Amino acid sequence: MNRTHLILFFVCFVMLLASCSSTKYVGDGEYLLDKVEIISDNKSHKSSDLKSYLRQQPNFKVFGLMKWQLFVYDWSGRNEKRWINKQLRRIGEAPVIMDTTLVDQSAAELERFYVNKGYINAEVTASIDTSKRKKAVVTYHIKANEPYRIRNYTMNLEDTKIDSIARLKAPRRSKLTSAFRSAPEGYTSLIKENALFDRDELDKERQRITSLLRRRGYYAFNRDNLAYVADSAFNQNIVDLEMLLKPYRQVNLDGSVVESPHKQYYIKDVMVVTDYDPIGAGEGEAAFNPTDTVQTGGISILYGKNGHSVRPSVLRKSVFLSPGQRFNERNVEQTYSSFAALRALKNVNIRFTEIEEQDTMKLNCVILTSPTKTQGVGVELEGTNSAGDFGFASSLNYQHRNLFKGSELFSAKIRGAYESLSGNKGSGLASYWELGGEASVLFPRFVFPFLSENFRRKLRASTELKVSYNRQTRPEYERAILSGGWSYIWQDRTNSQARHVFKLLDIDYVYLPKIDADFKNSLPASTALYNYSDQFIVGAGYSYSFNNFNPQNRQRNTHSLRASFEMAGNLLNGLSRVTGAKKDAEGRYKLFGINYAQFIKGDIDFGKGIVLDSRNKLAFHVGVGVAFPYGNAKMLPFERRYFSGGANSVRGWSVRELGPGSMEITDTTSFALQAGDIRLDLNLEYRTKLFWKFEMAAYVDAGNIWTIRPYEDQKDGNFDFSRFYKEIAVSYGLGLRLDFDFFLLRFDTGMKAYNPQERGSMRWAITRPNFKDNFAWHFAVGYPF
């Protein structure tokens, strides 16, 4: 199909959709809600944000342009019992019939929103245009009017202790609003003079004070104990605001209410139950059915039928509540977090019981947990497609969640893969085999000698020891990689969505037991020396990742950040110099007669998702990576070099087919040369829901890789400020996804738009779209970013 036929087909398809009646199933006297507009004289709030308050929305538009699902629904016949009609209606979407009651309710919701934001005299009216046959356009007109502002704000909290606490800096816990999570030193109130009389901000201020108090013993305090009195009698649109403290109210069994001052609470007894059954349990301690009780560190541990499934010392270290301690909500949160890290336990629940002793309020604390399934086995099977070569992979996984009765997670995996390589250009390759295994132990605590227990508890980091072996067999060579590592993993205390990984030691030993002589001779000397020879990679690294995506709230904007840094070879190089080791003919030190790499490498990736409405989302991604070999290496190891193209990069190219720079690619170019030390990825994607679990995406990708310095065998592949912008490849495409919530299957296509590997006008591949030279497709799991 040539380009002219494609254009004609597209035009005919659009005309077919346009000719479909969208009011086929709109009855007499009814109107299809064709469009909704919001016109406001206040620019503080975007119309797109206000639409979430409307009770009725028009039919969904694919990519915000076409009511495709409504058209599909209208293709169905009136006989609802026919199978084809059922399917069309299931895929499609019934017409949204305008309801004047919902229009009035929407206007009231918009008015309520503006009133809460301080626009007390806001006016919202709705007009309905039915001039089009059986179609209605509803327009909401918002006149915000002059807002009310706060002239004076005072806190009149009669309890002096509570008043002093309320004026402290807000706690840094992530559950609080970001407005004061990162507050500067000396910050107190969220309410400022001359600010809008915003009721949402008033609620945040109440929550701020409540959090401060609950971290200082006031267990029974909640934000409803704080009230506001607003006086607007002085002048129109001016409010004098006062915060008052309500007394603690207790309702007796006879219905009477007793008021008393707020008191601080102290912890009395702490008990951990390891075999709690939330379904069959009754009331009281007898419902726990303990078979053994252990006293340790001032807490009681009740073991059940599973015996000492987790060592008492491990449970004690996970409890941040102790007898005699003043109640602190932060300690409760830390206890929840610590128990959540114990993979041997599940269903953690902390209960408190109030007790009054000699005018002192105390709390008995019971931590309820249940044992999880200790061992598990899983099998994974997947299909692969790399540069058009098909294959399959399978793995057998085993987990033990309580290896040494300290909730240590032991994981083991054996993986095998096969891939046909017959399609590789000019290589005559037959197949690719991979066989490997890995084992790791994750300790739910910071493991390091000579450190105090208090210091380890404060760090709250997990420790992972990992070893793996991987053997790859290609017709050109066989390569084996033996790896080992010692890492620490922890979450940010001020933000549970942030994750840190520090690789204290990361070792790779790359061994090539076999390499084809013709293949090796075809490679440039530097490439063969650094990329296809035995070598050590010994280093350390750190990575930080953040993602605020919440599967329970998919209608909010999201953003993610990942940054990593790695250094290798410095320790070995220092040892070589100290011991007076001699260099080889290439000027490099060796370890046990084997080369070792020396480099630094850094990566940063940022992604953001913008929700346009309940079924449309815009997402973009920016990724940059730079690696620099030095000292004992003039080139980065093959395992650490960047590649471009593929399902998570510039999708107009198959994996590892783009770059570096504008290096010209020929039929004899080895894949080993299409690697670099600098990467750039730019992605923009429009995602739209179709029906059931199906989602469609349209996207534009840009990027490339470059070498850090000029190499003779990679001409025009180096990064140069004077021309790098001319070497940024661009592609576009459509993708179809199947979203099952817990995982997503993705089929993406890509068409080259600008190809820096070509010369002259041939670079503009967008002028000659075809499925032979300028097209690639990809199958993957999960979103590309």
mmCIF file of N, CA, C and O in Angstrom, residues 198-208 223 228:
data_model
loop_
_atom_site.group_PDB
_atom_site.id
_atom_site.type_symbol
_atom_site.label_atom_id
_atom_site.label_comp_id
_atom_site.label_asym_id
_atom_site.label_seq_id
_atom_site.Cartn_x
_atom_site.Cartn_y
_atom_site.Cartn_z
ATOM 1 N N ASP A 198 -10.038 30.935 52.366
ATOM 2 C CA ASP A 198 -10.105 29.620 51.720
ATOM 3 C C ASP A 198 -10.328 28.551 52.791
ATOM 4 O O ASP A 198 -9.468 28.311 53.633
ATOM 5 N N ARG A 199 -11.490 27.892 52.734
ATOM 6 C CA ARG A 199 -11.818 26.921 53.758
ATOM 7 C C ARG A 199 -10.931 25.680 53.669
ATOM 8 O O ARG A 199 -10.711 25.002 54.680
ATOM 9 N N ASP A 200 -10.440 25.368 52.493
ATOM 10 C CA ASP A 200 -9.509 24.239 52.375
ATOM 11 C C ASP A 200 -8.222 24.520 53.133
ATOM 12 O O ASP A 200 -7.660 23.633 53.782
ATOM 13 N N GLU A 201 -7.733 25.749 53.043
ATOM 14 C CA GLU A 201 -6.539 26.123 53.799
ATOM 15 C C GLU A 201 -6.804 26.126 55.300
ATOM 16 O O GLU A 201 -5.925 25.767 56.103
ATOM 17 N N LEU A 202 -8.005 26.488 55.681
ATOM 18 C CA LEU A 202 -8.353 26.452 57.112
ATOM 19 C C LEU A 202 -8.324 25.019 57.630
ATOM 20 O O LEU A 202 -7.855 24.758 58.754
ATOM 21 N N ASP A 203 -8.810 24.089 56.830
ATOM 22 C CA ASP A 203 -8.778 22.681 57.242
ATOM 23 C C ASP A 203 -7.345 22.164 57.334
ATOM 24 O O ASP A 203 -7.001 21.370 58.221
ATOM 25 N N LYS A 204 -6.479 22.595 56.406
ATOM 26 C CA LYS A 204 -5.079 22.179 56.453
ATOM 27 C C LYS A 204 -4.399 22.701 57.717
ATOM 28 O O LYS A 204 -3.551 22.023 58.306
ATOM 29 N N GLU A 205 -4.775 23.898 58.136
ATOM 30 C CA GLU A 205 -4.202 24.460 59.359
ATOM 31 C C GLU A 205 -4.636 23.649 60.579
ATOM 32 O O GLU A 205 -3.845 23.371 61.488
ATOM 33 N N ARG A 206 -5.899 23.239 60.593
ATOM 34 C CA ARG A 206 -6.366 22.391 61.694
ATOM 35 C C ARG A 206 -5.621 21.058 61.701
ATOM 36 O O ARG A 206 -5.254 20.547 62.763
ATOM 37 N N GLN A 207 -5.370 20.488 60.536
ATOM 38 C CA GLN A 207 -4.657 19.218 60.455
ATOM 39 C C GLN A 207 -3.209 19.382 60.887
ATOM 40 O O GLN A 207 -2.626 18.488 61.507
ATOM 41 N N ARG A 208 -2.613 20.522 60.537
ATOM 42 C CA ARG A 208 -1.225 20.784 60.940
ATOM 43 C C ARG A 208 -1.090 20.770 62.459
ATOM 44 O O ARG A 208 -0.203 20.105 63.019
ATOM 45 N N ARG A 223 -8.949 16.959 64.684
ATOM 46 C CA ARG A 223 -9.065 18.333 64.165
ATOM 47 C C ARG A 223 -10.420 18.969 64.444
ATOM 48 O O ARG A 223 -10.550 20.206 64.398
ATOM 49 N N TYR A 228 -13.288 27.620 64.127
ATOM 50 C CA TYR A 228 -13.033 28.992 63.704
ATOM 51 C C TYR A 228 -14.269 29.851 63.958
ATOM 52 O O TYR A 228 -15.409 29.389 63.818
#
